[in-house]
XYZ file of C-alpha atoms in Angstrom:
755
model
C -5.609 -15.935 -25.812
C -6.676 -15.307 -29.399
C -9.980 -16.640 -30.685
C -8.089 -18.520 -33.402
C -6.793 -20.935 -30.747
C -10.303 -21.976 -29.653
C -11.260 -25.356 -31.028
C -14.811 -25.596 -32.385
C -15.233 -28.956 -30.670
C -14.163 -27.529 -27.314
C -16.414 -24.499 -27.718
C -19.402 -26.627 -28.634
C -18.711 -28.960 -25.735
C -18.568 -26.104 -23.237
C -21.800 -24.618 -24.599
C -23.700 -27.920 -24.558
C -22.567 -28.722 -21.013
C -23.472 -25.249 -19.703
C -27.012 -26.285 -18.560
C -25.446 -29.209 -16.674
C -23.078 -27.147 -14.509
C -23.481 -28.378 -10.977
C -25.320 -26.213 -8.467
C -22.872 -27.470 -5.833
C -20.060 -25.357 -7.264
C -19.153 -22.935 -4.503
C -16.769 -20.694 -6.432
C -18.876 -18.134 -8.340
C -15.867 -16.967 -10.328
C -15.913 -20.276 -12.190
C -19.115 -19.231 -13.949
C -17.528 -15.901 -14.900
C -14.533 -17.740 -16.352
C -16.899 -19.827 -18.462
C -18.586 -16.624 -19.695
C -15.223 -15.033 -20.554
C -14.273 -18.140 -22.509
C -17.580 -18.094 -24.427
C -17.201 -14.391 -25.236
C -13.849 -15.017 -26.908
C -15.652 -17.094 -29.507
C -17.854 -14.161 -30.554
C -14.869 -12.451 -32.196
C -15.122 -14.935 -35.059
C -16.924 -13.749 -38.201
C -18.959 -16.966 -38.324
C -19.703 -17.115 -34.581
C -23.476 -16.576 -34.849
C -23.780 -19.038 -37.745
C -21.956 -21.691 -35.704
C -24.058 -20.963 -32.613
C -27.307 -21.325 -34.513
C -26.039 -24.567 -35.992
C -25.426 -25.840 -32.452
C -28.982 -24.845 -31.422
C -27.803 -22.115 -29.048
C -31.397 -20.941 -28.466
C -32.413 -24.384 -27.221
C -29.362 -24.559 -24.978
C -30.114 -21.142 -23.468
C -33.751 -22.182 -22.885
C -32.446 -25.160 -20.886
C -30.284 -22.792 -18.839
C -33.318 -20.620 -18.069
C -35.341 -23.557 -16.790
C -36.833 -22.980 -13.345
C -34.786 -25.832 -11.880
C -31.532 -24.409 -13.235
C -28.907 -22.682 -11.106
C -29.490 -18.906 -11.283
C -25.765 -18.407 -11.965
C -26.044 -20.551 -15.083
C -29.087 -18.534 -16.198
C -27.088 -15.342 -15.740
C -24.156 -16.621 -17.802
C -26.457 -17.819 -20.587
C -28.496 -14.617 -20.896
C -25.461 -12.321 -20.814
C -23.714 -14.421 -23.440
C -26.833 -14.292 -25.609
C -26.943 -10.495 -25.217
C -23.336 -10.221 -26.384
C -24.059 -12.533 -29.318
C -26.783 -10.136 -30.527
C -24.087 -7.545 -31.262
C -21.725 -9.958 -32.995
C -21.515 -10.318 -36.782
C -24.912 -11.452 -38.156
C -26.526 -10.790 -34.765
C -29.715 -9.694 -36.537
C -30.303 -13.306 -37.640
C -30.104 -14.485 -34.038
C -32.436 -11.675 -32.904
C -35.030 -12.732 -35.473
C -34.844 -16.361 -34.286
C -35.478 -15.286 -30.684
C -39.007 -14.256 -31.658
C -39.929 -17.939 -31.941
C -38.520 -18.924 -28.536
C -39.537 -18.616 -24.895
C -36.466 -16.541 -24.035
C -38.082 -13.128 -24.539
C -41.002 -14.200 -22.339
C -38.525 -15.186 -19.615
C -36.805 -11.784 -19.948
C -40.098 -9.949 -19.438
C -40.526 -11.613 -16.010
C -36.932 -11.925 -14.789
C -36.459 -8.237 -14.038
C -37.965 -8.795 -10.578
C -36.072 -11.999 -9.828
C -35.076 -12.530 -6.167
C -31.476 -12.974 -7.347
C -29.535 -9.756 -7.979
C -27.355 -11.533 -10.546
C -30.408 -12.434 -12.630
C -31.821 -8.906 -12.348
C -28.585 -7.309 -13.551
C -28.275 -9.878 -16.363
C -31.806 -9.130 -17.552
C -31.101 -5.404 -17.711
C -27.823 -6.154 -19.485
C -29.626 -8.217 -22.131
C -32.139 -5.411 -22.749
C -29.337 -2.863 -23.121
C -27.385 -5.050 -25.533
C -30.509 -5.729 -27.589
C -31.334 -2.007 -27.793
C -27.932 -1.171 -29.320
C -28.761 -2.595 -32.762
C -32.223 -4.072 -32.661
C -34.662 -1.297 -31.708
C -37.514 -2.624 -33.823
C -41.106 -3.727 -33.344
C -40.068 -6.936 -31.607
C -37.918 -4.991 -29.143
C -40.684 -2.434 -28.542
C -43.067 -5.307 -27.761
C -40.502 -6.770 -25.349
C -40.172 -3.424 -23.559
C -43.932 -3.073 -23.209
C -44.175 -6.583 -21.779
C -41.692 -5.648 -19.050
C -43.587 -2.428 -18.199
C -40.154 -0.869 -18.584
C -40.731 2.527 -16.950
C -41.902 0.937 -13.710
C -39.282 -1.796 -13.971
C -36.550 0.835 -14.266
C -37.944 2.781 -11.315
C -37.869 -0.359 -9.154
C -34.396 -1.324 -10.260
C -33.073 2.210 -9.717
C -34.024 1.722 -6.081
C -32.568 -1.799 -5.936
C -30.631 -2.984 -2.911
C -27.714 -3.979 -5.174
C -25.556 -1.155 -6.494
C -24.616 -3.273 -9.525
C -28.284 -3.502 -10.492
C -28.696 0.258 -10.017
C -25.665 0.919 -12.198
C -26.931 -1.344 -15.001
C -30.389 0.230 -14.765
C -28.809 3.666 -15.201
C -26.959 2.503 -18.312
C -30.139 1.024 -19.770
C -32.043 4.239 -19.055
C -29.326 6.306 -20.737
C -29.332 4.003 -23.763
C -33.114 4.070 -24.149
C -33.215 7.846 -23.646
C -30.616 8.313 -26.378
C -32.653 6.517 -29.034
C -34.038 8.930 -31.633
C -37.691 8.572 -30.622
C -38.757 10.812 -27.724
C -40.207 8.601 -25.004
C -42.610 10.414 -22.690
C -42.517 7.564 -20.191
C -38.754 7.780 -19.794
C -38.771 11.566 -19.684
C -41.440 11.410 -17.023
C -39.367 8.887 -15.072
C -36.287 11.117 -15.148
C -38.347 14.154 -14.122
C -39.847 12.237 -11.237
C -36.439 11.116 -9.978
C -35.034 14.637 -10.319
C -37.777 15.981 -8.041
C -37.070 13.594 -5.172
C -36.639 15.592 -1.947
C -33.227 14.750 -0.394
C -34.492 15.267 3.147
C -37.317 12.760 2.642
C -35.524 9.843 0.958
C -32.951 7.290 2.085
C -29.259 7.436 1.249
C -29.707 4.623 -1.279
C -32.338 6.608 -3.168
C -30.095 9.678 -3.069
C -27.296 7.642 -4.653
C -29.736 6.340 -7.274
C -30.940 9.831 -8.175
C -27.412 11.137 -8.577
C -26.376 8.039 -10.543
C -29.285 8.487 -12.980
C -28.476 12.128 -13.769
C -24.722 11.462 -13.962
C -25.172 8.522 -16.335
C -27.517 10.479 -18.593
C -25.058 13.382 -18.775
C -22.041 11.154 -19.313
C -23.413 8.266 -21.396
C -26.503 9.705 -23.078
C -26.645 11.585 -26.350
C -26.981 15.372 -26.491
C -30.776 15.317 -26.143
C -30.662 13.025 -23.112
C -27.898 15.072 -21.463
C -29.636 18.395 -22.000
C -32.948 17.032 -20.753
C -31.327 15.669 -17.577
C -29.713 19.037 -16.820
C -33.001 20.841 -17.501
C -35.023 18.813 -15.018
C -32.212 18.628 -12.446
C -30.957 22.170 -11.834
C -27.456 22.658 -10.526
C -28.733 24.357 -7.370
C -30.526 21.108 -6.475
C -27.092 19.619 -5.801
C -26.557 21.725 -2.682
C -28.212 19.391 -0.129
C -26.494 16.389 -1.692
C -23.070 18.079 -1.543
C -23.359 18.658 2.205
C -24.719 15.220 3.087
C -23.157 13.393 6.015
C -22.904 10.183 3.983
C -19.537 10.136 2.202
C -20.767 8.130 -0.796
C -23.656 10.518 -1.449
C -21.308 13.492 -1.142
C -18.755 12.001 -3.545
C -21.470 11.184 -6.092
C -22.727 14.760 -5.859
C -19.210 16.114 -6.396
C -18.828 13.914 -9.483
C -22.104 15.254 -10.870
C -21.046 18.831 -10.069
C -17.889 18.334 -12.161
C -19.972 17.122 -15.096
C -22.359 20.048 -14.709
C -19.624 22.693 -14.483
C -18.377 21.613 -17.886
C -21.637 22.921 -19.425
C -22.734 25.577 -16.938
C -23.639 29.144 -17.916
C -22.275 32.297 -16.276
C -25.524 32.989 -14.409
C -25.781 29.424 -13.127
C -22.131 29.535 -11.996
C -22.736 32.731 -10.036
C -25.740 31.054 -8.424
C -23.585 28.077 -7.348
C -20.929 30.345 -5.828
C -23.565 32.297 -3.897
C -25.053 29.048 -2.571
C -21.618 27.951 -1.347
C -21.039 31.331 0.272
C -24.413 31.221 2.022
C -23.696 27.725 3.293
C -20.536 29.056 5.009
C -22.466 31.937 6.579
C -24.685 29.523 8.480
C -21.979 26.944 9.072
C -22.414 25.370 12.472
C -20.304 22.285 11.819
C -16.795 23.669 12.202
C -14.562 23.213 9.202
C -16.523 20.363 7.609
C -18.554 22.616 5.319
C -15.481 24.709 4.504
C -13.695 21.556 3.312
C -16.659 20.680 1.096
C -16.810 24.214 -0.334
C -13.084 24.102 -1.138
C -13.531 20.724 -2.842
C -16.355 22.207 -4.951
C -14.148 25.151 -5.902
C -11.382 22.730 -6.924
C -13.915 21.013 -9.202
C -14.754 24.411 -10.696
C -11.101 25.237 -11.402
C -10.689 21.805 -13.004
C -13.699 21.973 -15.343
C -14.311 25.640 -16.147
C -11.371 26.060 -18.597
C -13.074 23.544 -20.900
C -16.483 25.209 -20.710
C -17.288 26.613 -24.161
C -20.022 28.894 -22.826
C -17.632 30.632 -20.443
C -14.834 30.724 -23.020
C -16.958 33.073 -25.091
C -17.291 35.441 -22.130
C -13.530 35.290 -21.253
C -14.253 35.055 -17.528
C -13.089 31.571 -16.588
C -9.330 32.314 -16.457
C -9.739 35.302 -14.153
C -12.000 33.280 -11.863
C -9.546 30.356 -11.734
C -6.622 32.665 -10.920
C -8.612 34.389 -8.178
C -9.563 31.049 -6.634
C -5.943 29.825 -6.772
C -4.682 33.002 -5.081
C -7.397 32.654 -2.440
C -6.332 29.048 -1.806
C -2.701 30.108 -1.418
C -3.656 32.776 1.127
C -5.607 30.169 3.102
C -2.583 27.879 3.263
C -0.323 30.772 4.227
C -2.728 31.644 7.069
C -2.509 28.032 8.305
C 1.308 27.951 7.924
C 2.384 31.548 8.589
C 6.073 30.623 9.023
C 6.435 29.588 5.374
C 8.760 31.849 3.372
C 6.310 32.686 0.600
C 5.851 35.892 -1.374
C 2.517 37.664 -1.436
C 0.128 36.300 -4.050
C -1.560 39.046 -5.993
C -2.959 40.899 -2.968
C -2.919 44.074 -5.030
C -5.480 42.651 -7.471
C -9.070 43.280 -6.305
C -10.853 40.090 -5.352
C -13.982 39.339 -7.374
C -17.116 40.217 -5.450
C -18.493 36.719 -5.854
C -15.379 35.173 -4.194
C -14.649 37.743 -1.492
C -17.341 36.607 0.985
C -16.175 32.979 0.685
C -12.578 33.924 1.500
C -13.619 36.281 4.302
C -15.661 33.594 6.050
C -12.960 30.957 5.693
C -10.242 33.245 7.085
C -12.540 34.269 9.928
C -13.023 30.619 10.827
C -9.248 30.049 10.786
C -8.787 32.920 13.248
C -10.709 30.936 15.854
C -9.835 27.680 17.574
C -9.185 24.851 15.122
C -7.709 21.413 15.740
C -4.518 20.329 13.985
C -6.443 17.717 12.015
C -8.977 20.274 10.825
C -6.256 22.723 9.756
C -4.461 20.006 7.818
C -7.664 18.995 6.045
C -8.432 22.567 5.009
C -4.853 23.105 3.807
C -5.086 19.959 1.668
C -8.410 21.010 0.155
C -6.993 24.451 -0.668
C -3.961 22.784 -2.255
C -6.288 20.863 -4.586
C -7.443 24.194 -6.016
C -3.824 25.245 -6.612
C -3.001 21.918 -8.252
C -5.906 22.140 -10.691
C -5.020 25.753 -11.530
C -1.388 24.846 -12.241
C -2.528 22.209 -14.700
C -3.292 24.893 -17.302
C -1.899 28.202 -16.061
C 1.590 29.138 -14.863
C 3.108 32.112 -13.101
C 6.462 32.649 -11.406
C 4.784 34.153 -8.314
C 2.696 31.018 -7.789
C 5.743 28.787 -8.271
C 7.767 30.852 -5.788
C 4.937 30.575 -3.273
C 4.774 26.790 -3.738
C 8.555 26.491 -3.331
C 8.369 28.485 -0.120
C 5.745 26.139 1.269
C 7.746 23.067 0.237
C 10.667 24.356 2.278
C 8.547 24.730 5.431
C 9.206 22.070 8.075
C 5.536 21.903 9.131
C 4.400 21.407 5.541
C 7.007 18.672 5.101
C 5.450 16.780 7.998
C 2.027 16.883 6.303
C 2.405 14.204 3.615
C -0.867 14.792 1.749
C -0.312 18.552 1.495
C 3.299 18.025 0.439
C 2.249 15.707 -2.398
C -0.497 18.036 -3.615
C 1.859 21.024 -3.688
C 4.515 18.980 -5.448
C 1.989 17.938 -8.093
C 1.170 21.617 -8.567
C 4.851 22.530 -8.882
C 5.421 19.767 -11.424
C 2.471 20.937 -13.518
C 3.790 24.506 -13.399
C 7.163 23.298 -14.641
C 5.694 21.270 -17.493
C 3.484 24.155 -18.579
C 6.265 26.767 -18.668
C 9.607 25.161 -19.541
C 9.895 27.279 -22.684
C 9.412 30.557 -20.817
C 12.265 31.865 -18.634
C 14.191 28.553 -18.869
C 16.969 29.597 -16.470
C 14.452 30.361 -13.709
C 12.580 27.089 -14.112
C 15.816 25.064 -14.326
C 16.996 26.553 -11.038
C 13.587 25.906 -9.482
C 13.699 22.295 -10.628
C 17.164 21.813 -9.127
C 15.964 23.201 -5.799
C 13.001 20.839 -5.752
C 15.176 17.815 -6.545
C 17.546 18.794 -3.733
C 14.671 19.013 -1.221
C 15.040 15.936 1.016
C 11.412 16.179 2.135
C 10.396 14.982 -1.334
C 10.323 11.210 -1.355
C 11.155 8.750 -4.099
C 7.785 8.557 -5.882
C 7.581 12.333 -6.320
C 11.298 12.632 -6.997
C 10.836 10.398 -10.012
C 8.253 12.816 -11.426
C 10.735 15.689 -11.129
C 13.453 13.697 -12.865
C 11.000 12.989 -15.690
C 10.557 16.744 -16.113
C 14.340 17.093 -16.476
C 14.320 14.488 -19.235
C 11.638 16.476 -21.082
C 13.400 19.846 -20.847
C 13.890 21.299 -24.341
C 16.854 23.478 -23.370
C 19.977 23.343 -21.207
C 20.507 21.955 -17.731
C 21.223 24.106 -14.685
C 24.762 23.593 -13.279
C 23.183 23.214 -9.838
C 21.387 20.048 -10.992
C 24.598 18.036 -10.647
C 24.852 18.921 -6.963
C 21.180 18.103 -6.440
C 21.617 14.673 -8.074
C 24.722 13.944 -5.991
C 22.830 14.932 -2.865
C 20.062 12.442 -3.660
C 22.643 9.731 -4.362
C 23.676 10.161 -0.725
C 20.103 10.262 0.585
C 19.415 8.205 3.715
C 16.279 6.854 2.016
C 17.309 3.969 -0.223
C 14.355 4.485 -2.579
C 15.628 8.015 -3.301
C 19.132 6.688 -4.065
C 17.593 4.074 -6.343
C 15.462 6.698 -8.137
C 18.487 8.955 -8.665
C 20.418 6.049 -10.192
C 17.541 5.269 -12.551
C 17.530 8.918 -13.637
C 21.271 8.821 -14.384
C 20.764 5.768 -16.592
C 17.908 7.502 -18.448
C 19.882 10.746 -18.768
C 22.751 8.895 -20.401
C 20.383 7.376 -22.975
C 17.918 10.182 -23.700
C 19.528 13.581 -23.095
C 21.452 15.408 -25.800
C 25.263 15.574 -25.708
C 25.743 18.744 -23.681
C 22.826 18.044 -21.350
C 24.058 14.525 -20.565
C 27.595 15.770 -19.938
C 26.309 18.407 -17.495
C 24.295 15.847 -15.516
C 26.683 12.866 -15.611
C 30.050 14.280 -14.612
C 33.031 12.302 -13.291
C 31.983 13.205 -9.770
C 28.501 11.772 -10.346
C 29.934 8.663 -12.003
C 32.297 8.189 -9.047
C 29.323 8.311 -6.678
C 27.569 5.683 -8.802
C 30.598 3.387 -8.601
C 30.595 3.787 -4.831
C 26.979 2.626 -4.653
C 27.952 -0.776 -6.074
C 28.720 -1.636 -2.434
C 25.435 -0.245 -1.040
C 23.739 -2.300 1.660
C 20.478 -2.417 -0.341
C 20.404 -4.912 -3.204
C 18.106 -2.719 -5.325
C 20.565 0.147 -5.109
C 23.483 -2.120 -6.065
C 21.523 -3.387 -9.064
C 20.554 0.134 -10.159
C 24.155 1.281 -9.819
C 25.332 -1.545 -12.096
C 22.562 -0.751 -14.594
C 23.476 2.959 -14.529
C 27.133 2.165 -15.241
C 26.085 -0.075 -18.126
C 24.017 2.789 -19.546
C 26.956 5.202 -19.199
C 29.240 2.828 -21.086
C 26.690 2.371 -23.868
C 26.032 6.113 -24.301
C 27.702 7.692 -27.323
C 27.391 11.106 -25.605
C 29.780 10.189 -22.806
C 32.872 8.917 -24.639
C 35.169 10.786 -22.266
C 33.828 8.769 -19.338
C 34.308 5.364 -20.947
C 38.079 5.059 -20.498
C 37.886 6.691 -17.081
C 35.320 4.158 -15.866
C 37.141 1.223 -17.467
C 40.286 2.103 -15.514
C 38.530 3.042 -12.261
C 40.251 1.529 -9.241
C 36.952 0.248 -7.833
C 36.036 -1.472 -11.119
C 38.954 -3.878 -11.289
C 38.457 -7.617 -11.761
C 37.913 -8.532 -8.060
C 35.073 -5.994 -7.783
C 33.418 -7.270 -10.983
C 33.681 -10.880 -9.815
C 32.127 -9.890 -6.498
C 29.161 -8.335 -8.320
C 28.631 -11.444 -10.454
C 28.635 -13.574 -7.295
C 26.179 -11.338 -5.423
C 23.619 -13.162 -3.298
C 20.703 -11.355 -4.973
C 19.530 -12.300 -8.469
C 18.579 -8.733 -9.369
C 22.208 -7.658 -8.808
C 23.573 -10.554 -10.845
C 21.314 -9.595 -13.757
C 22.492 -5.986 -13.742
C 26.113 -7.083 -13.307
C 25.976 -9.256 -16.416
C 24.605 -6.270 -18.358
C 27.475 -4.175 -17.010
C 30.107 -6.748 -18.074
C 28.684 -6.851 -21.605
C 28.776 -3.045 -21.760
C 32.368 -3.092 -20.481
C 33.344 -5.456 -23.301
C 32.545 -2.696 -25.802
C 35.238 -0.428 -24.331
C 38.372 -1.218 -26.327
C 40.806 -0.162 -23.608
C 39.203 -2.385 -20.970
C 40.377 -5.926 -20.308
C 39.412 -6.157 -16.641
C 36.216 -7.952 -17.553
C 38.223 -10.850 -19.022
C 40.308 -11.443 -15.918
C 37.173 -11.274 -13.730
C 35.643 -14.328 -15.467
C 36.433 -17.999 -14.991
C 34.812 -21.262 -16.014
C 33.487 -22.007 -12.522
C 31.747 -18.628 -12.328
C 30.213 -18.921 -15.803
C 29.024 -22.454 -15.040
C 27.324 -21.196 -11.866
C 25.629 -18.371 -13.785
C 24.486 -20.806 -16.499
C 22.860 -22.901 -13.763
C 21.443 -19.929 -11.809
C 17.981 -20.463 -10.290
C 16.841 -17.135 -11.779
C 15.957 -17.562 -15.459
C 16.688 -13.900 -16.278
C 20.234 -14.373 -15.033
C 20.545 -17.409 -17.303
C 19.203 -15.381 -20.262
C 21.893 -12.746 -19.728
C 24.495 -15.469 -19.220
C 23.588 -16.958 -22.621
C 23.997 -13.516 -24.189
C 27.397 -13.089 -22.510
C 28.545 -16.548 -23.677
C 27.567 -15.605 -27.236
C 29.602 -12.404 -27.061
C 32.589 -14.228 -25.572
C 32.560 -16.826 -28.330
C 32.155 -14.149 -30.983
C 34.917 -12.047 -29.411
C 37.316 -14.992 -29.532
C 37.092 -14.959 -33.352
C 38.577 -11.473 -33.579
C 40.913 -11.082 -30.588
C 44.665 -11.594 -30.298
C 46.183 -14.933 -29.345
C 46.671 -14.189 -25.645
C 43.049 -13.140 -25.162
C 41.804 -16.020 -27.306
C 43.576 -18.574 -25.134
C 42.050 -16.988 -22.007
C 38.569 -17.184 -23.547
C 39.142 -20.773 -24.691
C 39.759 -21.687 -21.061
C 36.295 -20.333 -20.239
C 34.699 -22.895 -22.644
C 31.980 -20.405 -23.520
C 30.898 -22.263 -26.680
C 30.382 -25.554 -24.828
C 28.376 -23.848 -22.085
C 26.215 -22.078 -24.658
C 25.404 -25.325 -26.460
C 24.634 -26.998 -23.150
C 22.167 -24.218 -22.215
C 20.031 -25.093 -25.250
C 18.472 -27.764 -23.035
C 17.428 -25.236 -20.390
C 13.929 -25.633 -18.916
C 13.018 -21.984 -19.672
C 11.972 -21.160 -23.239
C 13.303 -17.624 -22.743
C 16.770 -19.019 -22.084
C 16.483 -21.338 -25.087
C 15.442 -18.361 -27.206
C 18.552 -16.414 -26.144
C 20.682 -19.453 -27.001
C 19.013 -19.805 -30.405
C 19.622 -16.157 -31.258
C 23.263 -16.464 -30.216
C 23.820 -19.652 -32.172
C 22.336 -18.100 -35.305
C 24.795 -15.210 -35.046
C 27.719 -17.591 -34.552
C 26.577 -19.848 -37.393
C 26.459 -16.913 -39.783
C 29.958 -15.907 -38.681
C 31.720 -19.275 -38.345
C 30.235 -21.878 -40.701
C 31.133 -20.038 -43.940
C 34.696 -19.755 -42.658
C 34.837 -23.475 -41.996
C 33.600 -24.170 -45.554
C 36.301 -21.995 -47.059
C 38.953 -23.679 -44.962
C 37.776 -27.072 -46.140
C 38.273 -25.863 -49.717
C 41.773 -24.517 -49.050
C 40.630 -20.879 -49.176
C 41.816 -19.776 -45.768
C 43.782 -16.938 -47.365
C 40.607 -15.520 -48.902
C 39.080 -14.932 -45.506
C 38.711 -11.290 -44.603
C 39.356 -12.079 -40.967
C 42.706 -11.946 -39.280
C 45.096 -14.858 -39.879
C 44.733 -17.620 -37.351
C 47.299 -20.175 -36.201
C 46.817 -23.925 -36.453
C 45.180 -24.317 -33.038
C 42.626 -21.657 -33.868
C 41.859 -23.291 -37.208
C 41.282 -26.578 -35.407
C 39.025 -24.837 -32.879
C 37.011 -23.250 -35.691
C 36.526 -26.629 -37.375
C 35.353 -28.126 -34.089
C 32.930 -25.268 -33.333
C 31.685 -25.320 -36.920
C 30.901 -29.016 -36.623
C 29.072 -28.471 -33.326
C 26.916 -25.755 -34.885
C 26.094 -27.980 -37.868
C 24.819 -30.627 -35.452
C 22.377 -28.258 -33.744
C 18.755 -29.038 -34.655
C 17.595 -25.435 -35.152
C 14.117 -26.484 -36.317
C 13.391 -28.420 -33.147
C 14.860 -25.659 -30.990
C 12.610 -23.060 -32.641
C 9.530 -25.253 -32.168
C 10.223 -25.485 -28.435
C 9.966 -21.694 -28.125
C 6.279 -21.438 -29.114
C 3.915 -20.575 -26.268
C 0.951 -22.185 -28.032
C 1.979 -25.679 -26.978
C 1.174 -24.694 -23.387
C -2.531 -24.586 -24.297
C -2.617 -27.317 -26.921
C -3.407 -30.245 -24.652
C -6.192 -28.428 -22.804
C -7.765 -27.055 -25.963
C -7.699 -30.361 -27.812
C -9.276 -32.310 -24.932
C -12.592 -33.981 -25.691
C -15.197 -32.303 -23.472
C -17.080 -34.714 -21.235
C -20.098 -34.044 -19.035
C -18.114 -34.661 -15.873
C -15.813 -31.735 -16.649
C -18.692 -29.314 -16.107
C -19.668 -30.858 -12.778
C -18.298 -30.560 -9.279
C -16.991 -33.733 -7.695
C -16.687 -34.490 -4.006
C -13.092 -35.553 -4.602
C -10.439 -32.894 -3.830
C -8.971 -31.180 -6.893
C -11.497 -32.899 -9.119
C -14.100 -30.799 -10.894
C -14.538 -28.263 -13.652
C -10.966 -28.108 -14.875
C -11.673 -27.444 -18.530
C -10.705 -23.787 -18.241
C -7.703 -24.102 -15.941
C -5.481 -22.997 -18.823
C -7.467 -19.801 -19.340
């Protein structure tokens, strides 16, 4: 909802009643809705001026009263913080110096309510964005901010910890060097993981991560100086999953800036951890996840780019990962992956220890986990680098029955294959086209991943492999209905987006015949997609040769079309109406006309699904328009359908979308018919550029012209506006009771129900 629709009276009423919100309101989200509504107002250029005129400072002071609901205090202080960064926020900041609000802020950081604590930190962060002056410095000193931040970074609420991290990053990024903050960060960085709780571990990692990600260059560099990358090791191998994930996130951020020496140190630490691994494959999985993070981030590391070492390292890690998977699934038909290239000395001990572990007794679950973690390395490598040997190895694994039963591994390998294809379509196109066809024809690949492969086909800059047609036909016969549906969607997109020769190679008569057959599929989604695909084929200018063939297809005669339009599912009826309109554009086709009757059109015009009614209105428009240009026999058949009367009747539909479709159709008909009626009134029928009409047609034109003249287009257009849906709520006079909770059911704070 745009801020221009907010009435000043309503806004002022909501603001003035904010301190009076009942503490009996159980639903906390109601307060957040009020805050969202208030924030919309701040987009106005004169928002701060209006707020000051309404005594916003006095209202907020009432909300911060000790007897007030803490949720109301939170809403008020966060709204005030946002207002400080609105246009003319400096004026509001200056006025705060004469109020009790800043004094309240200095004490509220240790409130017993987490919502108040997080709101206080939020206010300080918002104020620091534009108002770091003497008044703000005095406010910080009054809060004893370094100790306040230390307490809040160890808060029991993660939301408070997160906001404290953001405030610390913001304060650390301000131009002045703050020894207190630097000392705080140094102190946190030196916490001993084996002597602190999991919550403090999460806080420490969150502080460093936020400084690296959100702070300026000075703050980021300082954080990485006091927290060395090797300090991450104990965090990475923590038993607590949240701590471990936070450490992995920080490792990714660090690898983006790491030097060659520091990287070597990390790899040696990981190798040493495997040497003393007494926890089975758990540590191996963590090491592989760390290596995947390295392959993901190192290509963007400017320091390593200068030394030209990151690509070789990434390739070595990807080849190592492939050998690990091949050891787990030895039956896969995969070629050797660069065994003749010497392994880097820094990686060799890691691979040796992992393969030695795999030679022992491992559970099926452990083997699957390690295979998935190794596949993550391959996926990240394929994002930037491509090679035919790696693609062949991935294809071999995808064809393995054991791999196909491991869903997570299958999806990771398929992601890798897709990235390889996207990165190398211009090189050796014939090879990659054949590879793509083989992947599409692999029945182990389910619908969601199949769609990704079809998208690659649509992006191919060159020709299509002849084998793709067979692969598409195979998926049209898939036992999984989602795969059939995905293949049909691809055919529709191919008809619209591929070039002439490409589209003709994908959508052959055999493929089109399969699509027609799926109009009788047992799944309604497949039937709808088949109808949509046929509509796309008929609309495509690249497939002219198919148009007549489809129009005369024995399974697309009038009984079949009528059956589609009478389908029990609305989604099929929608697609069928699109198909009939597309069929009307084929000059040689007249089956669509004999498939329609007045009873059927009346039922579609009164369909419970509004999208069906929208398409029905569009069809009625085309029928009426078509009757102006067709021969007498066809015109009489259309007159029996009474399409013009049905269209006019649908102007009273309850849905504004249906009324909009009717309005658009009537405008087209008015432009076409009314001028003709005027010329006929003046005895200028012979001057018309349209075909000559007999007396009955002339009479019909006069009648339709009169009906169109009687349509109140202005009123019809006004009924299409969405703004009237909010008008009553926004123009309501705000009363005190609207901000209170009543004991009566369904009676309470309903002012924002429209929001």
